[in-house]
Amino acid sequence: MSKAISTGTLATFLVAALPGFVLSSAALAQENQAEAEDQAWKIETEVGLLIRTGNTESQSWKGKLNLARDVERWRHQAEFDYYRQETENEAGEDVIDADRFFAAAQTNRKFSDDSRSSLFLYGSYEDDRLNSYDFQSTIAAGYGNRYTWNEGLYADFEIGPGYSYDKRIDTGETSGEWILRLAGKLNWDITANSRFTQSMSTEVGNDNTRTRSVSALTANINSSLAMRVSLTLTHNDTVYPIEDGSLPEKLDTETAVTLVYSF
């Protein structure tokens, strides 16, 4: 009799505990899935194309790839950006008005899991056919800090020494110098479907001070596709004659409207 009562009690306990076990298992699975998603690489591909015919024959296109990943105390990010524009002149020849490639990668190591402070390592490379330089490259390291107002509004600030290495177009001369890199980036999720980002960096050296700014407004079309309007400014304090002997402008601007696919 006692055995029967013991068996019934056990069965009742299992029936009562089963829903809680199922719910806790589901919650744990969702938590593990969310953690895995947070640690996965976030990838954005960005493409824009403009073709004009008639009185003006021109075509321009822009392609960009953004990579980002946050895992434990590490934060990684990288970007690859290419822009080209061609115009047909009166003689029917194609003239290249812009041909620029820019790549940058950075990794941050946080002091602790919940720390705002981190150490960063940054590297960049730019090749611009219409600039004074055949290429410009930078490597820097230093201290970073993230200030968070809320989950969708935060800013990163960084400062550290580095080394810049470039090659002039007019003479083919290569040179390098020590620099101080200052950088900041703002992320603002305006709504669930719109976001504004602003990044700016300045690399201060004795021979040249280089500044780059990128402003972008992104509006989601669906969960994977978005439209983005961006403005990129690049400024060099020191410029040299290019292939045709003219002196280029110190400030380059690029305005783009692109489609962005995220996965």
PDB file of C-alpha atoms in Angstrom:
ATOM      1  CA  MET A   1       0.000   0.000   0.000  1.00  0.00           C
ATOM      2  CA  SER A   2       2.759   2.363   0.948  1.00  0.00           C
ATOM      3  CA  LYS A   3       4.524   1.435  -2.223  1.00  0.00           C
ATOM      4  CA  ALA A   4       1.445   2.385  -4.286  1.00  0.00           C
ATOM      5  CA  ILE A   5       1.118   5.678  -2.441  1.00  0.00           C
ATOM      6  CA  SER A   6       4.817   6.382  -2.992  1.00  0.00           C
ATOM      7  CA  THR A   7       4.514   5.667  -6.718  1.00  0.00           C
ATOM      8  CA  GLY A   8       1.446   7.880  -7.056  1.00  0.00           C
ATOM      9  CA  THR A   9       3.125  10.688  -5.180  1.00  0.00           C
ATOM     10  CA  LEU A  10       6.160  10.440  -7.446  1.00  0.00           C
ATOM     11  CA  ALA A  11       3.968  10.515 -10.547  1.00  0.00           C
ATOM     12  CA  THR A  12       2.088  13.545  -9.241  1.00  0.00           C
ATOM     13  CA  PHE A  13       5.370  15.329  -8.538  1.00  0.00           C
ATOM     14  CA  LEU A  14       6.678  14.595 -12.052  1.00  0.00           C
ATOM     15  CA  VAL A  15       3.459  15.844 -13.653  1.00  0.00           C
ATOM     16  CA  ALA A  16       3.602  19.041 -11.585  1.00  0.00           C
ATOM     17  CA  ALA A  17       7.277  19.613 -12.252  1.00  0.00           C
ATOM     18  CA  LEU A  18       7.177  18.859 -15.982  1.00  0.00           C
ATOM     19  CA  PRO A  19       5.779  22.252 -17.134  1.00  0.00           C
ATOM     20  CA  GLY A  20       8.370  24.112 -15.071  1.00  0.00           C
ATOM     21  CA  PHE A  21      11.151  21.957 -16.496  1.00  0.00           C
ATOM     22  CA  VAL A  22       9.941  22.550 -20.047  1.00  0.00           C
ATOM     23  CA  LEU A  23       9.659  26.295 -19.489  1.00  0.00           C
ATOM     24  CA  SER A  24      13.095  26.540 -17.876  1.00  0.00           C
ATOM     25  CA  SER A  25      14.626  24.491 -20.702  1.00  0.00           C
ATOM     26  CA  ALA A  26      12.997  26.753 -23.297  1.00  0.00           C
ATOM     27  CA  ALA A  27      14.205  29.857 -21.474  1.00  0.00           C
ATOM     28  CA  LEU A  28      17.734  28.442 -21.302  1.00  0.00           C
ATOM     29  CA  ALA A  29      17.645  27.598 -25.006  1.00  0.00           C
ATOM     30  CA  GLN A  30      16.483  31.138 -25.851  1.00  0.00           C
ATOM     31  CA  GLU A  31      19.217  32.582 -23.650  1.00  0.00           C
ATOM     32  CA  ASN A  32      21.866  30.433 -25.329  1.00  0.00           C
ATOM     33  CA  GLN A  33      20.518  31.384 -28.754  1.00  0.00           C
ATOM     34  CA  ALA A  34      20.549  35.099 -27.869  1.00  0.00           C
ATOM     35  CA  GLU A  35      24.100  34.778 -26.538  1.00  0.00           C
ATOM     36  CA  ALA A  36      25.192  33.005 -29.710  1.00  0.00           C
ATOM     37  CA  GLU A  37      23.582  35.736 -31.833  1.00  0.00           C
ATOM     38  CA  ASP A  38      25.330  38.439 -29.807  1.00  0.00           C
ATOM     39  CA  GLN A  39      28.686  36.719 -30.334  1.00  0.00           C
ATOM     40  CA  ALA A  40      28.169  36.092 -34.061  1.00  0.00           C
ATOM     41  CA  TRP A  41      29.623  38.339 -36.747  1.00  0.00           C
ATOM     42  CA  LYS A  42      27.217  41.055 -37.910  1.00  0.00           C
ATOM     43  CA  ILE A  43      27.717  41.761 -41.608  1.00  0.00           C
ATOM     44  CA  GLU A  44      26.430  44.647 -43.739  1.00  0.00           C
ATOM     45  CA  THR A  45      26.869  44.888 -47.506  1.00  0.00           C
ATOM     46  CA  GLU A  46      26.202  48.265 -49.081  1.00  0.00           C
ATOM     47  CA  VAL A  47      25.768  48.989 -52.816  1.00  0.00           C
ATOM     48  CA  GLY A  48      24.848  52.120 -54.756  1.00  0.00           C
ATOM     49  CA  LEU A  49      24.815  52.811 -58.517  1.00  0.00           C
ATOM     50  CA  LEU A  50      24.082  55.981 -60.518  1.00  0.00           C
ATOM     51  CA  ILE A  51      24.065  56.110 -64.347  1.00  0.00           C
ATOM     52  CA  ARG A  52      23.350  59.306 -66.295  1.00  0.00           C
ATOM     53  CA  THR A  53      22.739  59.458 -70.077  1.00  0.00           C
ATOM     54  CA  GLY A  54      21.759  62.169 -72.522  1.00  0.00           C
ATOM     55  CA  ASN A  55      23.500  65.531 -72.212  1.00  0.00           C
ATOM     56  CA  THR A  56      25.827  64.067 -69.582  1.00  0.00           C
ATOM     57  CA  GLU A  57      27.234  60.561 -69.833  1.00  0.00           C
ATOM     58  CA  SER A  58      28.474  59.374 -66.459  1.00  0.00           C
ATOM     59  CA  GLN A  59      28.342  56.448 -64.109  1.00  0.00           C
ATOM     60  CA  SER A  60      29.314  56.066 -60.479  1.00  0.00           C
ATOM     61  CA  TRP A  61      29.040  53.243 -58.019  1.00  0.00           C
ATOM     62  CA  LYS A  62      29.883  52.532 -54.428  1.00  0.00           C
ATOM     63  CA  GLY A  63      30.388  49.261 -52.578  1.00  0.00           C
ATOM     64  CA  LYS A  64      30.998  48.820 -48.873  1.00  0.00           C
ATOM     65  CA  LEU A  65      31.337  45.931 -46.437  1.00  0.00           C
ATOM     66  CA  ASN A  66      31.024  46.368 -42.663  1.00  0.00           C
ATOM     67  CA  LEU A  67      31.897  43.656 -40.125  1.00  0.00           C
ATOM     68  CA  ALA A  68      31.322  43.770 -36.353  1.00  0.00           C
ATOM     69  CA  ARG A  69      31.453  41.303 -33.475  1.00  0.00           C
ATOM     70  CA  ASP A  70      31.158  41.572 -29.679  1.00  0.00           C
ATOM     71  CA  VAL A  71      32.285  38.540 -27.713  1.00  0.00           C
ATOM     72  CA  GLU A  72      32.998  38.528 -23.977  1.00  0.00           C
ATOM     73  CA  ARG A  73      35.684  41.208 -23.443  1.00  0.00           C
ATOM     74  CA  TRP A  74      36.486  41.648 -27.137  1.00  0.00           C
ATOM     75  CA  ARG A  75      34.955  44.038 -29.665  1.00  0.00           C
ATOM     76  CA  HIS A  76      35.981  43.707 -33.333  1.00  0.00           C
ATOM     77  CA  GLN A  77      35.045  45.821 -36.343  1.00  0.00           C
ATOM     78  CA  ALA A  78      36.209  46.299 -39.927  1.00  0.00           C
ATOM     79  CA  GLU A  79      35.152  48.137 -43.067  1.00  0.00           C
ATOM     80  CA  PHE A  80      36.043  47.978 -46.763  1.00  0.00           C
ATOM     81  CA  ASP A  81      34.849  50.925 -48.881  1.00  0.00           C
ATOM     82  CA  TYR A  82      35.242  51.498 -52.636  1.00  0.00           C
ATOM     83  CA  TYR A  83      33.936  54.406 -54.715  1.00  0.00           C
ATOM     84  CA  ARG A  84      34.416  55.106 -58.451  1.00  0.00           C
ATOM     85  CA  GLN A  85      33.008  57.667 -60.881  1.00  0.00           C
ATOM     86  CA  GLU A  86      33.548  58.022 -64.649  1.00  0.00           C
ATOM     87  CA  THR A  87      32.384  60.839 -66.962  1.00  0.00           C
ATOM     88  CA  GLU A  88      32.490  61.026 -70.756  1.00  0.00           C
ATOM     89  CA  ASN A  89      34.112  64.276 -71.959  1.00  0.00           C
ATOM     90  CA  GLU A  90      33.443  66.199 -75.183  1.00  0.00           C
ATOM     91  CA  ALA A  91      35.917  64.027 -77.102  1.00  0.00           C
ATOM     92  CA  GLY A  92      34.015  60.904 -76.123  1.00  0.00           C
ATOM     93  CA  GLU A  93      36.719  59.728 -73.756  1.00  0.00           C
ATOM     94  CA  ASP A  94      35.993  58.327 -70.322  1.00  0.00           C
ATOM     95  CA  VAL A  95      37.499  60.481 -67.578  1.00  0.00           C
ATOM     96  CA  ILE A  96      37.863  59.081 -64.080  1.00  0.00           C
ATOM     97  CA  ASP A  97      36.582  61.634 -61.587  1.00  0.00           C
ATOM     98  CA  ALA A  98      36.950  59.445 -58.494  1.00  0.00           C
ATOM     99  CA  ASP A  99      38.628  56.134 -57.713  1.00  0.00           C
ATOM    100  CA  ARG A 100      39.084  55.527 -54.007  1.00  0.00           C
ATOM    101  CA  PHE A 101      39.517  52.443 -51.821  1.00  0.00           C
ATOM    102  CA  PHE A 102      39.581  52.568 -48.030  1.00  0.00           C
ATOM    103  CA  ALA A 103      39.968  49.697 -45.554  1.00  0.00           C
ATOM    104  CA  ALA A 104      40.192  49.761 -41.756  1.00  0.00           C
ATOM    105  CA  ALA A 105      40.121  47.215 -38.936  1.00  0.00           C
ATOM    106  CA  GLN A 106      40.050  47.625 -35.173  1.00  0.00           C
ATOM    107  CA  THR A 107      39.885  45.433 -32.100  1.00  0.00           C
ATOM    108  CA  ASN A 108      39.148  46.502 -28.511  1.00  0.00           C
ATOM    109  CA  ARG A 109      39.942  44.577 -25.337  1.00  0.00           C
ATOM    110  CA  LYS A 110      37.729  45.625 -22.409  1.00  0.00           C
ATOM    111  CA  PHE A 111      39.234  45.777 -18.914  1.00  0.00           C
ATOM    112  CA  SER A 112      36.365  43.627 -17.571  1.00  0.00           C
ATOM    113  CA  ASP A 113      33.035  42.235 -18.774  1.00  0.00           C
ATOM    114  CA  ASP A 114      31.094  45.334 -17.658  1.00  0.00           C
ATOM    115  CA  SER A 115      33.900  47.895 -18.060  1.00  0.00           C
ATOM    116  CA  ARG A 116      33.478  51.025 -20.188  1.00  0.00           C
ATOM    117  CA  SER A 117      37.249  51.253 -20.688  1.00  0.00           C
ATOM    118  CA  SER A 118      39.285  49.273 -23.200  1.00  0.00           C
ATOM    119  CA  LEU A 119      42.582  49.097 -25.053  1.00  0.00           C
ATOM    120  CA  PHE A 120      42.406  49.304 -28.854  1.00  0.00           C
ATOM    121  CA  LEU A 121      44.536  48.387 -31.858  1.00  0.00           C
ATOM    122  CA  TYR A 122      43.683  50.093 -35.165  1.00  0.00           C
ATOM    123  CA  GLY A 123      44.956  49.882 -38.732  1.00  0.00           C
ATOM    124  CA  SER A 124      43.865  51.545 -42.002  1.00  0.00           C
ATOM    125  CA  TYR A 125      44.857  51.776 -45.663  1.00  0.00           C
ATOM    126  CA  GLU A 126      43.619  54.204 -48.343  1.00  0.00           C
ATOM    127  CA  ASP A 127      44.362  54.290 -52.077  1.00  0.00           C
ATOM    128  CA  ASP A 128      42.996  57.345 -53.904  1.00  0.00           C
ATOM    129  CA  ARG A 129      44.026  57.885 -57.542  1.00  0.00           C
ATOM    130  CA  LEU A 130      43.055  61.572 -57.500  1.00  0.00           C
ATOM    131  CA  ASN A 131      44.710  62.395 -54.188  1.00  0.00           C
ATOM    132  CA  SER A 132      48.254  63.629 -53.526  1.00  0.00           C
ATOM    133  CA  TYR A 133      49.190  60.222 -52.170  1.00  0.00           C
ATOM    134  CA  ASP A 134      49.501  56.912 -53.969  1.00  0.00           C
ATOM    135  CA  PHE A 135      48.512  55.387 -50.632  1.00  0.00           C
ATOM    136  CA  GLN A 136      48.183  56.354 -46.969  1.00  0.00           C
ATOM    137  CA  SER A 137      48.343  53.845 -44.131  1.00  0.00           C
ATOM    138  CA  THR A 138      48.104  54.094 -40.360  1.00  0.00           C
ATOM    139  CA  ILE A 139      48.533  51.854 -37.344  1.00  0.00           C
ATOM    140  CA  ALA A 140      47.693  53.054 -33.831  1.00  0.00           C
ATOM    141  CA  ALA A 141      47.003  51.748 -30.329  1.00  0.00           C
ATOM    142  CA  GLY A 142      45.742  53.321 -27.141  1.00  0.00           C
ATOM    143  CA  TYR A 143      42.880  53.823 -24.709  1.00  0.00           C
ATOM    144  CA  GLY A 144      39.162  53.730 -25.490  1.00  0.00           C
ATOM    145  CA  ASN A 145      36.003  54.470 -23.526  1.00  0.00           C
ATOM    146  CA  ARG A 146      32.320  53.889 -24.283  1.00  0.00           C
ATOM    147  CA  TYR A 147      29.724  56.184 -22.735  1.00  0.00           C
ATOM    148  CA  THR A 148      26.184  54.785 -22.819  1.00  0.00           C
ATOM    149  CA  TRP A 149      23.079  56.905 -22.301  1.00  0.00           C
ATOM    150  CA  ASN A 150      20.748  53.978 -23.035  1.00  0.00           C
ATOM    151  CA  GLU A 151      20.827  50.740 -25.040  1.00  0.00           C
ATOM    152  CA  GLY A 152      20.354  52.508 -28.380  1.00  0.00           C
ATOM    153  CA  LEU A 153      22.405  55.626 -27.723  1.00  0.00           C
ATOM    154  CA  TYR A 154      26.119  55.413 -27.014  1.00  0.00           C
ATOM    155  CA  ALA A 155      29.434  56.977 -28.022  1.00  0.00           C
ATOM    156  CA  ASP A 156      32.999  55.661 -28.261  1.00  0.00           C
ATOM    157  CA  PHE A 157      36.030  57.866 -27.611  1.00  0.00           C
ATOM    158  CA  GLU A 158      39.643  56.843 -28.309  1.00  0.00           C
ATOM    159  CA  ILE A 159      43.110  58.329 -28.075  1.00  0.00           C
ATOM    160  CA  GLY A 160      46.542  56.865 -28.664  1.00  0.00           C
ATOM    161  CA  PRO A 161      49.868  57.144 -30.479  1.00  0.00           C
ATOM    162  CA  GLY A 162      50.489  55.612 -33.869  1.00  0.00           C
ATOM    163  CA  TYR A 163      52.579  55.600 -37.026  1.00  0.00           C
ATOM    164  CA  SER A 164      51.586  56.865 -40.471  1.00  0.00           C
ATOM    165  CA  TYR A 165      53.245  55.681 -43.689  1.00  0.00           C
ATOM    166  CA  ASP A 166      52.465  57.087 -47.168  1.00  0.00           C
ATOM    167  CA  LYS A 167      53.731  57.466 -50.732  1.00  0.00           C
ATOM    168  CA  ARG A 168      53.549  60.667 -52.774  1.00  0.00           C
ATOM    169  CA  ILE A 169      52.179  60.522 -56.344  1.00  0.00           C
ATOM    170  CA  ASP A 170      54.352  63.315 -57.794  1.00  0.00           C
ATOM    171  CA  THR A 171      57.770  62.031 -56.687  1.00  0.00           C
ATOM    172  CA  GLY A 172      57.105  58.432 -55.647  1.00  0.00           C
ATOM    173  CA  GLU A 173      58.770  59.227 -52.329  1.00  0.00           C
ATOM    174  CA  THR A 174      57.694  57.235 -49.287  1.00  0.00           C
ATOM    175  CA  SER A 175      57.798  58.617 -45.770  1.00  0.00           C
ATOM    176  CA  GLY A 176      56.547  57.848 -42.292  1.00  0.00           C
ATOM    177  CA  GLU A 177      56.015  59.739 -39.085  1.00  0.00           C
ATOM    178  CA  TRP A 178      54.682  59.291 -35.573  1.00  0.00           C
ATOM    179  CA  ILE A 179      51.148  60.581 -35.046  1.00  0.00           C
ATOM    180  CA  LEU A 180      48.515  61.044 -32.366  1.00  0.00           C
ATOM    181  CA  ARG A 181      45.155  59.509 -33.250  1.00  0.00           C
ATOM    182  CA  LEU A 182      41.909  60.924 -31.821  1.00  0.00           C
ATOM    183  CA  ALA A 183      38.623  59.245 -32.722  1.00  0.00           C
ATOM    184  CA  GLY A 184      34.968  59.242 -31.756  1.00  0.00           C
ATOM    185  CA  LYS A 185      31.839  57.431 -32.900  1.00  0.00           C
ATOM    186  CA  LEU A 186      28.174  58.024 -32.061  1.00  0.00           C
ATOM    187  CA  ASN A 187      25.395  55.452 -32.499  1.00  0.00           C
ATOM    188  CA  TRP A 188      21.779  56.601 -32.092  1.00  0.00           C
ATOM    189  CA  ASP A 189      18.847  54.254 -32.684  1.00  0.00           C
ATOM    190  CA  ILE A 190      16.248  56.939 -33.385  1.00  0.00           C
ATOM    191  CA  THR A 191      13.408  54.426 -33.706  1.00  0.00           C
ATOM    192  CA  ALA A 192      13.148  50.676 -34.113  1.00  0.00           C
ATOM    193  CA  ASN A 193      13.578  51.165 -37.874  1.00  0.00           C
ATOM    194  CA  SER A 194      15.976  54.101 -38.156  1.00  0.00           C
ATOM    195  CA  ARG A 195      19.535  54.773 -36.978  1.00  0.00           C
ATOM    196  CA  PHE A 196      22.030  57.629 -37.162  1.00  0.00           C
ATOM    197  CA  THR A 197      25.792  57.116 -36.903  1.00  0.00           C
ATOM    198  CA  GLN A 198      28.596  59.643 -36.862  1.00  0.00           C
ATOM    199  CA  SER A 199      32.287  58.743 -36.807  1.00  0.00           C
ATOM    200  CA  MET A 200      35.236  61.124 -36.871  1.00  0.00           C
ATOM    201  CA  SER A 201      38.981  60.596 -36.565  1.00  0.00           C
ATOM    202  CA  THR A 202      42.006  62.888 -36.666  1.00  0.00           C
ATOM    203  CA  GLU A 203      45.593  61.732 -37.094  1.00  0.00           C
ATOM    204  CA  VAL A 204      47.894  64.566 -36.062  1.00  0.00           C
ATOM    205  CA  GLY A 205      51.473  64.565 -37.398  1.00  0.00           C
ATOM    206  CA  ASN A 206      54.242  67.057 -38.108  1.00  0.00           C
ATOM    207  CA  ASP A 207      54.096  66.649 -41.904  1.00  0.00           C
ATOM    208  CA  ASN A 208      50.357  66.122 -42.335  1.00  0.00           C
ATOM    209  CA  THR A 209      47.160  66.045 -40.284  1.00  0.00           C
ATOM    210  CA  ARG A 210      44.507  63.793 -41.746  1.00  0.00           C
ATOM    211  CA  THR A 211      40.835  63.930 -40.751  1.00  0.00           C
ATOM    212  CA  ARG A 212      38.024  61.596 -41.809  1.00  0.00           C
ATOM    213  CA  SER A 213      34.319  61.972 -41.013  1.00  0.00           C
ATOM    214  CA  VAL A 214      31.411  59.687 -41.957  1.00  0.00           C
ATOM    215  CA  SER A 215      27.774  60.624 -41.250  1.00  0.00           C
ATOM    216  CA  ALA A 216      25.038  58.113 -42.100  1.00  0.00           C
ATOM    217  CA  LEU A 217      21.262  57.850 -41.691  1.00  0.00           C
ATOM    218  CA  THR A 218      19.817  54.357 -42.150  1.00  0.00           C
ATOM    219  CA  ALA A 219      16.115  53.465 -42.532  1.00  0.00           C
ATOM    220  CA  ASN A 220      14.984  49.832 -42.513  1.00  0.00           C
ATOM    221  CA  ILE A 221      12.808  48.560 -45.330  1.00  0.00           C
ATOM    222  CA  ASN A 222      12.435  45.115 -43.719  1.00  0.00           C
ATOM    223  CA  SER A 223      14.402  42.976 -41.274  1.00  0.00           C
ATOM    224  CA  SER A 224      17.335  42.539 -43.692  1.00  0.00           C
ATOM    225  CA  LEU A 225      17.155  45.401 -46.198  1.00  0.00           C
ATOM    226  CA  ALA A 226      17.635  49.122 -45.540  1.00  0.00           C
ATOM    227  CA  MET A 227      18.305  52.389 -47.342  1.00  0.00           C
ATOM    228  CA  ARG A 228      21.206  54.609 -46.264  1.00  0.00           C
ATOM    229  CA  VAL A 229      22.202  58.207 -46.978  1.00  0.00           C
ATOM    230  CA  SER A 230      25.817  58.982 -46.089  1.00  0.00           C
ATOM    231  CA  LEU A 231      28.296  61.832 -46.274  1.00  0.00           C
ATOM    232  CA  THR A 232      32.050  61.125 -46.156  1.00  0.00           C
ATOM    233  CA  LEU A 233      34.603  63.908 -45.686  1.00  0.00           C
ATOM    234  CA  THR A 234      38.369  63.419 -45.964  1.00  0.00           C
ATOM    235  CA  HIS A 235      40.792  66.275 -45.283  1.00  0.00           C
ATOM    236  CA  ASN A 236      44.589  66.448 -45.616  1.00  0.00           C
ATOM    237  CA  ASP A 237      46.416  69.520 -44.362  1.00  0.00           C
ATOM    238  CA  THR A 238      49.313  68.880 -46.772  1.00  0.00           C
ATOM    239  CA  VAL A 239      48.721  68.201 -50.483  1.00  0.00           C
ATOM    240  CA  TYR A 240      51.077  67.764 -53.456  1.00  0.00           C
ATOM    241  CA  PRO A 241      50.628  68.080 -57.261  1.00  0.00           C
ATOM    242  CA  ILE A 242      48.954  65.123 -58.969  1.00  0.00           C
ATOM    243  CA  GLU A 243      49.678  63.596 -62.401  1.00  0.00           C
ATOM    244  CA  ASP A 244      48.376  66.557 -64.462  1.00  0.00           C
ATOM    245  CA  GLY A 245      50.386  69.021 -62.368  1.00  0.00           C
ATOM    246  CA  SER A 246      47.397  70.552 -60.596  1.00  0.00           C
ATOM    247  CA  LEU A 247      47.102  70.862 -56.848  1.00  0.00           C
ATOM    248  CA  PRO A 248      44.137  68.868 -55.489  1.00  0.00           C
ATOM    249  CA  GLU A 249      41.687  70.222 -52.948  1.00  0.00           C
ATOM    250  CA  LYS A 250      42.493  69.521 -49.332  1.00  0.00           C
ATOM    251  CA  LEU A 251      38.907  68.411 -48.664  1.00  0.00           C
ATOM    252  CA  ASP A 252      37.239  65.514 -50.506  1.00  0.00           C
ATOM    253  CA  THR A 253      33.491  64.961 -50.108  1.00  0.00           C
ATOM    254  CA  GLU A 254      31.391  61.961 -51.059  1.00  0.00           C
ATOM    255  CA  THR A 255      27.585  61.815 -50.828  1.00  0.00           C
ATOM    256  CA  ALA A 256      25.920  58.454 -51.414  1.00  0.00           C
ATOM    257  CA  VAL A 257      22.487  56.840 -51.376  1.00  0.00           C
ATOM    258  CA  THR A 258      22.806  53.068 -51.051  1.00  0.00           C
ATOM    259  CA  LEU A 259      20.922  49.889 -50.303  1.00  0.00           C
ATOM    260  CA  VAL A 260      22.156  47.913 -47.305  1.00  0.00           C
ATOM    261  CA  TYR A 261      21.694  44.177 -46.784  1.00  0.00           C
ATOM    262  CA  SER A 262      22.378  42.829 -43.281  1.00  0.00           C
ATOM    263  CA  PHE A 263      22.884  39.221 -42.195  1.00  0.00           C
TER     264      PHE A 263
END
